[in-house]
Amino acid sequence: YPKLSNYLKEKTKEGIFTTKKNNNLYLIIKKNIFNHLLSTLLVNNSNQIDEFFQKEVYNIYTTNKNTYELQYLKNKIDGEKKLYKYFILNTSERAGISRSSSTILVSDIKNIPFTKKNIINNLSEIQRIILEDSINYLDDFFRLGENSIIHKIPSSEELDQFAKYYLMVLNSVYKTYKAAEPIQTSSNIIFPFYWGNKSKIPKKVNNEFERHLNHLLQKNYPEANLRFIRVMRIYDENVIYLIKPKQLRYWLRSVAIRDADETFAFLVNQEYNV
């Protein structure tokens, strides 16, 4: 794929460099993908730079007074920040790993996909959801760990969004599936999806059922300080039950898309006895 490093190499003959040549205009890119999202700044001299742009930056210089290329670079990076953040989160050797979880490498910036096309405006709805969930929740998890938002209990609106995208993908083929009311226990959510009659779907479960459910879904190994958490899909005639822990990370829109893909694969295999 075309990279920013390829573009800069091609533009060297037009007076674009990554090492300082003079006191003309230059572009500063902050090596940060979380709170400041690859912030950029065009300046003529170092006296114009505040403290924020003095550390952990990548600079691109020009040898002449023509500011078009640097302004184009700034506008492109500003316009595609979400895409670049998603790309770096999934490819960087440093982001979320080093002591400074938000700082990235110069090579991460050089490797971002860089074309004349506006990529982010041409994403499908599903692609946009996967991108947004990744950047909205991954950086929060990197910074806050167990205190991040993905560990909270999902709201009814968030469960509605999960159902919307699960059904959107599943019904792109099957057309008739609907969502029943999710059943919430103290630690899990049972979300039924059905076609036809829903009279057999329970409204709630008792404590003994939940105890058995927890035994199936959770396995603890105290001696190794390990805990395994399973998710379940139960196919019962015309009903599909998704059973997962009561945490938002299991009920994101992007997870709904993946769950629907896996459900679809299972149903197709059953139809053809694969």
PDB file of C-alpha atoms in Angstrom:
ATOM      1  CA  TYR A   1       0.000   0.000   0.000  1.00  0.00           C
ATOM      2  CA  PRO A   2       1.220   3.618  -0.540  1.00  0.00           C
ATOM      3  CA  LYS A   3       2.822   5.038   2.619  1.00  0.00           C
ATOM      4  CA  LEU A   4       3.559   8.557   3.830  1.00  0.00           C
ATOM      5  CA  SER A   5       7.280   7.690   3.589  1.00  0.00           C
ATOM      6  CA  ASN A   6       6.837   6.985  -0.158  1.00  0.00           C
ATOM      7  CA  TYR A   7       5.073  10.298  -0.655  1.00  0.00           C
ATOM      8  CA  LEU A   8       7.811  12.227   1.185  1.00  0.00           C
ATOM      9  CA  LYS A   9      10.507  10.484  -0.824  1.00  0.00           C
ATOM     10  CA  GLU A  10       8.791  11.459  -4.078  1.00  0.00           C
ATOM     11  CA  LYS A  11       8.481  15.067  -2.929  1.00  0.00           C
ATOM     12  CA  THR A  12      12.151  15.477  -1.963  1.00  0.00           C
ATOM     13  CA  LYS A  13      12.964  16.944  -5.389  1.00  0.00           C
ATOM     14  CA  GLU A  14      10.217  19.532  -4.817  1.00  0.00           C
ATOM     15  CA  GLY A  15      11.841  20.773  -1.627  1.00  0.00           C
ATOM     16  CA  ILE A  16      10.227  18.605   1.074  1.00  0.00           C
ATOM     17  CA  PHE A  17      12.639  17.124   3.627  1.00  0.00           C
ATOM     18  CA  THR A  18      12.538  15.388   6.988  1.00  0.00           C
ATOM     19  CA  THR A  19      15.727  17.128   8.187  1.00  0.00           C
ATOM     20  CA  LYS A  20      16.059  20.842   8.811  1.00  0.00           C
ATOM     21  CA  LYS A  21      17.517  22.824   5.886  1.00  0.00           C
ATOM     22  CA  ASN A  22      16.701  26.444   6.716  1.00  0.00           C
ATOM     23  CA  ASN A  23      14.292  28.672   8.638  1.00  0.00           C
ATOM     24  CA  ASN A  24      11.387  28.358   6.227  1.00  0.00           C
ATOM     25  CA  LEU A  25       7.954  26.972   7.064  1.00  0.00           C
ATOM     26  CA  TYR A  26       7.805  23.457   8.543  1.00  0.00           C
ATOM     27  CA  LEU A  27       5.179  21.039   9.773  1.00  0.00           C
ATOM     28  CA  ILE A  28       5.201  19.534  13.268  1.00  0.00           C
ATOM     29  CA  ILE A  29       3.348  16.247  13.887  1.00  0.00           C
ATOM     30  CA  LYS A  30       2.827  15.220  17.500  1.00  0.00           C
ATOM     31  CA  LYS A  31       3.725  11.576  18.135  1.00  0.00           C
ATOM     32  CA  ASN A  32       0.573  10.965  20.126  1.00  0.00           C
ATOM     33  CA  ILE A  33      -2.580   9.086  19.122  1.00  0.00           C
ATOM     34  CA  PHE A  34      -4.844   9.372  22.149  1.00  0.00           C
ATOM     35  CA  ASN A  35      -5.799  12.714  23.698  1.00  0.00           C
ATOM     36  CA  HIS A  36      -4.240  14.758  20.901  1.00  0.00           C
ATOM     37  CA  LEU A  37      -4.774  12.551  17.853  1.00  0.00           C
ATOM     38  CA  LEU A  38      -1.638  13.268  15.796  1.00  0.00           C
ATOM     39  CA  SER A  39      -1.948  17.031  16.346  1.00  0.00           C
ATOM     40  CA  THR A  40      -0.246  19.141  13.669  1.00  0.00           C
ATOM     41  CA  LEU A  41       1.177  22.669  13.575  1.00  0.00           C
ATOM     42  CA  LEU A  42       2.674  24.779  10.768  1.00  0.00           C
ATOM     43  CA  VAL A  43       5.374  27.206  11.950  1.00  0.00           C
ATOM     44  CA  ASN A  44       8.196  29.372  10.560  1.00  0.00           C
ATOM     45  CA  ASN A  45      10.506  29.297  13.557  1.00  0.00           C
ATOM     46  CA  SER A  46      10.890  27.681  16.949  1.00  0.00           C
ATOM     47  CA  ASN A  47       9.746  30.828  18.768  1.00  0.00           C
ATOM     48  CA  GLN A  48       6.199  30.093  17.609  1.00  0.00           C
ATOM     49  CA  ILE A  49       6.109  26.672  19.290  1.00  0.00           C
ATOM     50  CA  ASP A  50       4.464  26.179  22.674  1.00  0.00           C
ATOM     51  CA  GLU A  51       5.621  23.532  25.133  1.00  0.00           C
ATOM     52  CA  PHE A  52       3.175  20.924  23.850  1.00  0.00           C
ATOM     53  CA  PHE A  53       4.898  20.786  20.433  1.00  0.00           C
ATOM     54  CA  GLN A  54       8.467  20.810  21.747  1.00  0.00           C
ATOM     55  CA  LYS A  55       8.725  17.128  22.708  1.00  0.00           C
ATOM     56  CA  GLU A  56       7.870  13.799  21.043  1.00  0.00           C
ATOM     57  CA  VAL A  57       7.319  15.266  17.576  1.00  0.00           C
ATOM     58  CA  TYR A  58       8.136  14.492  13.938  1.00  0.00           C
ATOM     59  CA  ASN A  59       9.025  17.454  11.702  1.00  0.00           C
ATOM     60  CA  ILE A  60       8.729  17.888   7.938  1.00  0.00           C
ATOM     61  CA  TYR A  61      10.559  20.828   6.347  1.00  0.00           C
ATOM     62  CA  THR A  62      10.490  22.757   3.074  1.00  0.00           C
ATOM     63  CA  THR A  63      13.371  24.549   1.341  1.00  0.00           C
ATOM     64  CA  ASN A  64      11.259  27.257  -0.267  1.00  0.00           C
ATOM     65  CA  LYS A  65       8.399  29.628   0.398  1.00  0.00           C
ATOM     66  CA  ASN A  66       5.840  27.434  -1.365  1.00  0.00           C
ATOM     67  CA  THR A  67       3.574  26.272   1.451  1.00  0.00           C
ATOM     68  CA  TYR A  68       1.177  24.187  -0.656  1.00  0.00           C
ATOM     69  CA  GLU A  69       2.685  20.772   0.041  1.00  0.00           C
ATOM     70  CA  LEU A  70       2.989  21.304   3.797  1.00  0.00           C
ATOM     71  CA  GLN A  71      -0.539  22.690   4.004  1.00  0.00           C
ATOM     72  CA  TYR A  72      -1.759  19.687   1.993  1.00  0.00           C
ATOM     73  CA  LEU A  73       0.019  17.306   4.395  1.00  0.00           C
ATOM     74  CA  LYS A  74      -1.484  19.047   7.412  1.00  0.00           C
ATOM     75  CA  ASN A  75      -5.011  19.020   5.953  1.00  0.00           C
ATOM     76  CA  LYS A  76      -4.691  15.354   4.946  1.00  0.00           C
ATOM     77  CA  ILE A  77      -3.509  14.237   8.384  1.00  0.00           C
ATOM     78  CA  ASP A  78      -6.139  16.364  10.158  1.00  0.00           C
ATOM     79  CA  GLY A  79      -8.895  14.968   7.920  1.00  0.00           C
ATOM     80  CA  GLU A  80      -7.899  11.304   8.226  1.00  0.00           C
ATOM     81  CA  LYS A  81      -6.890  11.265  11.918  1.00  0.00           C
ATOM     82  CA  LYS A  82      -9.367   8.584  12.947  1.00  0.00           C
ATOM     83  CA  LEU A  83      -8.228   6.257  10.187  1.00  0.00           C
ATOM     84  CA  TYR A  84      -4.558   6.812  11.020  1.00  0.00           C
ATOM     85  CA  LYS A  85      -5.213   6.265  14.711  1.00  0.00           C
ATOM     86  CA  TYR A  86      -6.946   2.958  13.961  1.00  0.00           C
ATOM     87  CA  PHE A  87      -4.104   1.910  11.683  1.00  0.00           C
ATOM     88  CA  ILE A  88      -1.410   2.774  14.239  1.00  0.00           C
ATOM     89  CA  LEU A  89      -3.260   1.068  17.107  1.00  0.00           C
ATOM     90  CA  ASN A  90      -3.230  -2.132  15.069  1.00  0.00           C
ATOM     91  CA  THR A  91       0.317  -1.935  13.674  1.00  0.00           C
ATOM     92  CA  SER A  92       2.513   0.024  16.098  1.00  0.00           C
ATOM     93  CA  GLU A  93       5.253  -1.740  18.038  1.00  0.00           C
ATOM     94  CA  ARG A  94       4.944   0.843  20.801  1.00  0.00           C
ATOM     95  CA  ALA A  95       1.394   2.230  21.142  1.00  0.00           C
ATOM     96  CA  GLY A  96      -0.204   0.914  24.323  1.00  0.00           C
ATOM     97  CA  ILE A  97       2.915  -1.057  25.249  1.00  0.00           C
ATOM     98  CA  SER A  98       5.580   1.402  26.339  1.00  0.00           C
ATOM     99  CA  ARG A  99       5.561   3.362  29.595  1.00  0.00           C
ATOM    100  CA  SER A 100       3.955   6.247  27.713  1.00  0.00           C
ATOM    101  CA  SER A 101       0.986   4.380  26.274  1.00  0.00           C
ATOM    102  CA  SER A 102      -0.014   7.196  23.921  1.00  0.00           C
ATOM    103  CA  THR A 103       3.391   7.857  22.333  1.00  0.00           C
ATOM    104  CA  ILE A 104       4.254   6.280  19.019  1.00  0.00           C
ATOM    105  CA  LEU A 105       7.365   5.859  16.864  1.00  0.00           C
ATOM    106  CA  VAL A 106       8.399   7.983  13.883  1.00  0.00           C
ATOM    107  CA  SER A 107       8.166   4.801  11.793  1.00  0.00           C
ATOM    108  CA  ASP A 108       4.475   4.522  12.766  1.00  0.00           C
ATOM    109  CA  ILE A 109       3.824   7.924  11.196  1.00  0.00           C
ATOM    110  CA  LYS A 110       5.888   7.129   8.103  1.00  0.00           C
ATOM    111  CA  ASN A 111       3.940   3.885   7.593  1.00  0.00           C
ATOM    112  CA  ILE A 112       0.429   5.379   7.599  1.00  0.00           C
ATOM    113  CA  PRO A 113      -1.473   4.787   4.331  1.00  0.00           C
ATOM    114  CA  PHE A 114      -1.257   7.952   2.259  1.00  0.00           C
ATOM    115  CA  THR A 115      -3.157   8.481  -0.994  1.00  0.00           C
ATOM    116  CA  LYS A 116      -4.873  11.362  -2.755  1.00  0.00           C
ATOM    117  CA  LYS A 117      -8.246   9.763  -2.018  1.00  0.00           C
ATOM    118  CA  ASN A 118     -10.187  10.650   1.123  1.00  0.00           C
ATOM    119  CA  ILE A 119     -10.389   7.138   2.542  1.00  0.00           C
ATOM    120  CA  ILE A 120     -12.468   7.806   5.642  1.00  0.00           C
ATOM    121  CA  ASN A 121     -15.341   9.373   3.676  1.00  0.00           C
ATOM    122  CA  ASN A 122     -15.611   6.236   1.526  1.00  0.00           C
ATOM    123  CA  LEU A 123     -15.908   3.708   4.352  1.00  0.00           C
ATOM    124  CA  SER A 124     -19.043   1.575   4.563  1.00  0.00           C
ATOM    125  CA  GLU A 125     -21.232   1.818   7.657  1.00  0.00           C
ATOM    126  CA  ILE A 126     -19.805  -1.431   9.049  1.00  0.00           C
ATOM    127  CA  GLN A 127     -16.218  -0.334   8.398  1.00  0.00           C
ATOM    128  CA  ARG A 128     -16.911   2.975  10.121  1.00  0.00           C
ATOM    129  CA  ILE A 129     -18.369   1.231  13.185  1.00  0.00           C
ATOM    130  CA  ILE A 130     -15.338  -1.048  13.521  1.00  0.00           C
ATOM    131  CA  LEU A 131     -13.036   1.964  13.223  1.00  0.00           C
ATOM    132  CA  GLU A 132     -14.996   4.082  15.717  1.00  0.00           C
ATOM    133  CA  ASP A 133     -15.278   1.318  18.329  1.00  0.00           C
ATOM    134  CA  SER A 134     -11.557   0.635  18.088  1.00  0.00           C
ATOM    135  CA  ILE A 135     -10.449   4.215  18.592  1.00  0.00           C
ATOM    136  CA  ASN A 136     -13.162   5.091  21.138  1.00  0.00           C
ATOM    137  CA  TYR A 137     -12.517   2.145  23.428  1.00  0.00           C
ATOM    138  CA  LEU A 138      -8.996   0.819  22.807  1.00  0.00           C
ATOM    139  CA  ASP A 139      -7.185   3.991  23.866  1.00  0.00           C
ATOM    140  CA  ASP A 140      -9.413   4.238  26.936  1.00  0.00           C
ATOM    141  CA  PHE A 141      -8.492   0.642  27.827  1.00  0.00           C
ATOM    142  CA  PHE A 142      -4.760   1.276  27.257  1.00  0.00           C
ATOM    143  CA  ARG A 143      -4.847   4.260  29.616  1.00  0.00           C
ATOM    144  CA  LEU A 144      -7.259   3.070  32.311  1.00  0.00           C
ATOM    145  CA  GLY A 145      -7.150  -0.738  32.213  1.00  0.00           C
ATOM    146  CA  GLU A 146      -9.789  -2.309  34.444  1.00  0.00           C
ATOM    147  CA  ASN A 147     -11.280   1.149  35.087  1.00  0.00           C
ATOM    148  CA  SER A 148     -11.984   1.777  31.408  1.00  0.00           C
ATOM    149  CA  ILE A 149     -15.497   2.277  30.067  1.00  0.00           C
ATOM    150  CA  ILE A 150     -15.625  -1.120  28.333  1.00  0.00           C
ATOM    151  CA  HIS A 151     -15.844  -2.805  31.750  1.00  0.00           C
ATOM    152  CA  LYS A 152     -19.036  -0.978  32.757  1.00  0.00           C
ATOM    153  CA  ILE A 153     -22.530  -2.484  32.512  1.00  0.00           C
ATOM    154  CA  PRO A 154     -24.041  -1.714  29.081  1.00  0.00           C
ATOM    155  CA  SER A 155     -27.036   0.614  29.040  1.00  0.00           C
ATOM    156  CA  SER A 156     -30.334  -0.292  27.401  1.00  0.00           C
ATOM    157  CA  GLU A 157     -29.441   2.075  24.524  1.00  0.00           C
ATOM    158  CA  GLU A 158     -26.128   0.270  24.001  1.00  0.00           C
ATOM    159  CA  LEU A 159     -27.906  -3.098  23.976  1.00  0.00           C
ATOM    160  CA  ASP A 160     -30.375  -1.705  21.448  1.00  0.00           C
ATOM    161  CA  GLN A 161     -27.444  -0.692  19.235  1.00  0.00           C
ATOM    162  CA  PHE A 162     -25.938  -4.164  19.595  1.00  0.00           C
ATOM    163  CA  ALA A 163     -29.243  -5.727  18.500  1.00  0.00           C
ATOM    164  CA  LYS A 164     -29.588  -3.292  15.588  1.00  0.00           C
ATOM    165  CA  TYR A 165     -26.247  -4.256  14.026  1.00  0.00           C
ATOM    166  CA  TYR A 166     -26.478  -7.950  14.865  1.00  0.00           C
ATOM    167  CA  LEU A 167     -29.809  -8.076  13.027  1.00  0.00           C
ATOM    168  CA  MET A 168     -28.604  -5.833  10.201  1.00  0.00           C
ATOM    169  CA  VAL A 169     -25.886  -8.339   9.314  1.00  0.00           C
ATOM    170  CA  LEU A 170     -27.906 -11.499  10.003  1.00  0.00           C
ATOM    171  CA  ASN A 171     -31.002 -10.278   8.165  1.00  0.00           C
ATOM    172  CA  SER A 172     -28.991  -9.300   5.111  1.00  0.00           C
ATOM    173  CA  VAL A 173     -29.593 -12.989   4.285  1.00  0.00           C
ATOM    174  CA  TYR A 174     -32.318 -14.362   6.555  1.00  0.00           C
ATOM    175  CA  LYS A 175     -34.617 -11.271   6.668  1.00  0.00           C
ATOM    176  CA  THR A 176     -36.934 -12.451   9.480  1.00  0.00           C
ATOM    177  CA  TYR A 177     -34.937 -12.437  12.746  1.00  0.00           C
ATOM    178  CA  LYS A 178     -36.032 -10.088  15.527  1.00  0.00           C
ATOM    179  CA  ALA A 179     -34.710  -9.203  18.972  1.00  0.00           C
ATOM    180  CA  ALA A 180     -36.546 -10.181  22.148  1.00  0.00           C
ATOM    181  CA  GLU A 181     -36.042  -8.401  25.457  1.00  0.00           C
ATOM    182  CA  PRO A 182     -32.593  -9.167  26.940  1.00  0.00           C
ATOM    183  CA  ILE A 183     -32.593 -11.102  30.216  1.00  0.00           C
ATOM    184  CA  GLN A 184     -30.182  -9.665  32.754  1.00  0.00           C
ATOM    185  CA  THR A 185     -28.789 -11.605  35.689  1.00  0.00           C
ATOM    186  CA  SER A 186     -26.396 -10.294  38.329  1.00  0.00           C
ATOM    187  CA  SER A 187     -23.350 -11.005  36.155  1.00  0.00           C
ATOM    188  CA  ASN A 188     -24.544 -11.964  32.656  1.00  0.00           C
ATOM    189  CA  ILE A 189     -26.864 -10.910  29.853  1.00  0.00           C
ATOM    190  CA  ILE A 190     -28.907 -13.407  27.861  1.00  0.00           C
ATOM    191  CA  PHE A 191     -30.015 -11.831  24.591  1.00  0.00           C
ATOM    192  CA  PRO A 192     -32.578 -13.862  22.562  1.00  0.00           C
ATOM    193  CA  PHE A 193     -33.048 -13.402  18.812  1.00  0.00           C
ATOM    194  CA  TYR A 194     -35.869 -15.260  17.103  1.00  0.00           C
ATOM    195  CA  TRP A 195     -37.990 -15.751  14.037  1.00  0.00           C
ATOM    196  CA  GLY A 196     -41.674 -16.713  14.129  1.00  0.00           C
ATOM    197  CA  ASN A 197     -43.211 -17.330  17.552  1.00  0.00           C
ATOM    198  CA  LYS A 198     -41.379 -16.005  20.627  1.00  0.00           C
ATOM    199  CA  SER A 199     -43.745 -17.418  23.278  1.00  0.00           C
ATOM    200  CA  LYS A 200     -41.145 -19.976  24.469  1.00  0.00           C
ATOM    201  CA  ILE A 201     -38.573 -17.301  25.366  1.00  0.00           C
ATOM    202  CA  PRO A 202     -38.396 -16.860  29.168  1.00  0.00           C
ATOM    203  CA  LYS A 203     -38.757 -13.428  30.772  1.00  0.00           C
ATOM    204  CA  LYS A 204     -36.291 -14.156  33.573  1.00  0.00           C
ATOM    205  CA  VAL A 205     -34.156 -16.919  35.084  1.00  0.00           C
ATOM    206  CA  ASN A 206     -33.860 -18.158  38.654  1.00  0.00           C
ATOM    207  CA  ASN A 207     -30.825 -18.154  40.932  1.00  0.00           C
ATOM    208  CA  GLU A 208     -30.054 -21.834  40.378  1.00  0.00           C
ATOM    209  CA  PHE A 209     -29.961 -21.327  36.602  1.00  0.00           C
ATOM    210  CA  GLU A 210     -27.599 -18.385  37.019  1.00  0.00           C
ATOM    211  CA  ARG A 211     -25.330 -20.444  39.272  1.00  0.00           C
ATOM    212  CA  HIS A 212     -25.056 -23.161  36.623  1.00  0.00           C
ATOM    213  CA  LEU A 213     -24.563 -20.510  33.948  1.00  0.00           C
ATOM    214  CA  ASN A 214     -21.682 -18.920  35.833  1.00  0.00           C
ATOM    215  CA  HIS A 215     -20.104 -22.351  36.249  1.00  0.00           C
ATOM    216  CA  LEU A 216     -20.202 -22.811  32.468  1.00  0.00           C
ATOM    217  CA  LEU A 217     -18.985 -19.317  31.582  1.00  0.00           C
ATOM    218  CA  GLN A 218     -16.266 -18.770  34.175  1.00  0.00           C
ATOM    219  CA  LYS A 219     -13.263 -20.808  35.193  1.00  0.00           C
ATOM    220  CA  ASN A 220     -10.837 -19.607  37.852  1.00  0.00           C
ATOM    221  CA  TYR A 221      -7.281 -20.799  38.525  1.00  0.00           C
ATOM    222  CA  PRO A 222      -6.281 -18.972  41.736  1.00  0.00           C
ATOM    223  CA  GLU A 223      -2.877 -20.641  41.944  1.00  0.00           C
ATOM    224  CA  ALA A 224      -1.937 -19.112  38.587  1.00  0.00           C
ATOM    225  CA  ASN A 225      -3.954 -15.912  39.081  1.00  0.00           C
ATOM    226  CA  LEU A 226      -5.919 -16.732  35.917  1.00  0.00           C
ATOM    227  CA  ARG A 227      -9.573 -16.401  35.055  1.00  0.00           C
ATOM    228  CA  PHE A 228     -11.158 -17.646  31.830  1.00  0.00           C
ATOM    229  CA  ILE A 229     -14.482 -16.203  30.643  1.00  0.00           C
ATOM    230  CA  ARG A 230     -16.478 -17.900  27.913  1.00  0.00           C
ATOM    231  CA  VAL A 231     -19.311 -16.624  25.771  1.00  0.00           C
ATOM    232  CA  MET A 232     -22.109 -18.870  24.547  1.00  0.00           C
ATOM    233  CA  ARG A 233     -24.506 -19.098  21.641  1.00  0.00           C
ATOM    234  CA  ILE A 234     -27.401 -21.518  22.054  1.00  0.00           C
ATOM    235  CA  TYR A 235     -29.484 -22.442  19.018  1.00  0.00           C
ATOM    236  CA  ASP A 236     -32.894 -23.680  20.171  1.00  0.00           C
ATOM    237  CA  GLU A 237     -35.261 -24.296  17.260  1.00  0.00           C
ATOM    238  CA  ASN A 238     -36.287 -20.766  16.165  1.00  0.00           C
ATOM    239  CA  VAL A 239     -34.341 -18.895  18.877  1.00  0.00           C
ATOM    240  CA  ILE A 240     -30.682 -17.897  19.144  1.00  0.00           C
ATOM    241  CA  TYR A 241     -29.506 -17.019  22.658  1.00  0.00           C
ATOM    242  CA  LEU A 242     -26.350 -14.930  23.005  1.00  0.00           C
ATOM    243  CA  ILE A 243     -25.047 -15.312  26.554  1.00  0.00           C
ATOM    244  CA  LYS A 244     -22.158 -13.155  27.667  1.00  0.00           C
ATOM    245  CA  PRO A 245     -20.837 -11.285  30.728  1.00  0.00           C
ATOM    246  CA  LYS A 246     -22.469  -8.046  31.763  1.00  0.00           C
ATOM    247  CA  GLN A 247     -19.703  -5.775  30.465  1.00  0.00           C
ATOM    248  CA  LEU A 248     -19.848  -3.326  27.578  1.00  0.00           C
ATOM    249  CA  ARG A 249     -16.849  -4.860  25.781  1.00  0.00           C
ATOM    250  CA  TYR A 250     -18.995  -7.918  24.960  1.00  0.00           C
ATOM    251  CA  TRP A 251     -21.882  -5.797  23.656  1.00  0.00           C
ATOM    252  CA  LEU A 252     -20.285  -3.234  21.359  1.00  0.00           C
ATOM    253  CA  ARG A 253     -21.637  -2.595  17.858  1.00  0.00           C
ATOM    254  CA  SER A 254     -18.446  -3.980  16.306  1.00  0.00           C
ATOM    255  CA  VAL A 255     -18.811  -7.137  18.419  1.00  0.00           C
ATOM    256  CA  ALA A 256     -22.402  -7.483  17.180  1.00  0.00           C
ATOM    257  CA  ILE A 257     -21.085  -7.507  13.611  1.00  0.00           C
ATOM    258  CA  ARG A 258     -18.557 -10.230  14.448  1.00  0.00           C
ATOM    259  CA  ASP A 259     -21.170 -12.263  16.365  1.00  0.00           C
ATOM    260  CA  ALA A 260     -23.550 -12.055  13.423  1.00  0.00           C
ATOM    261  CA  ASP A 261     -20.813 -13.242  11.039  1.00  0.00           C
ATOM    262  CA  GLU A 262     -20.122 -16.236  13.277  1.00  0.00           C
ATOM    263  CA  THR A 263     -23.848 -16.968  13.654  1.00  0.00           C
ATOM    264  CA  PHE A 264     -24.300 -16.811   9.902  1.00  0.00           C
ATOM    265  CA  ALA A 265     -21.380 -19.207   9.363  1.00  0.00           C
ATOM    266  CA  PHE A 266     -22.873 -21.681  11.844  1.00  0.00           C
ATOM    267  CA  LEU A 267     -26.328 -21.544  10.275  1.00  0.00           C
ATOM    268  CA  VAL A 268     -24.934 -22.045   6.777  1.00  0.00           C
ATOM    269  CA  ASN A 269     -22.888 -25.041   7.966  1.00  0.00           C
ATOM    270  CA  GLN A 270     -25.981 -26.560   9.548  1.00  0.00           C
ATOM    271  CA  GLU A 271     -28.022 -26.065   6.379  1.00  0.00           C
ATOM    272  CA  TYR A 272     -25.414 -27.820   4.256  1.00  0.00           C
ATOM    273  CA  ASN A 273     -24.327 -30.278   6.994  1.00  0.00           C
ATOM    274  CA  VAL A 274     -20.704 -29.152   6.684  1.00  0.00           C
TER     275      VAL A 274
END
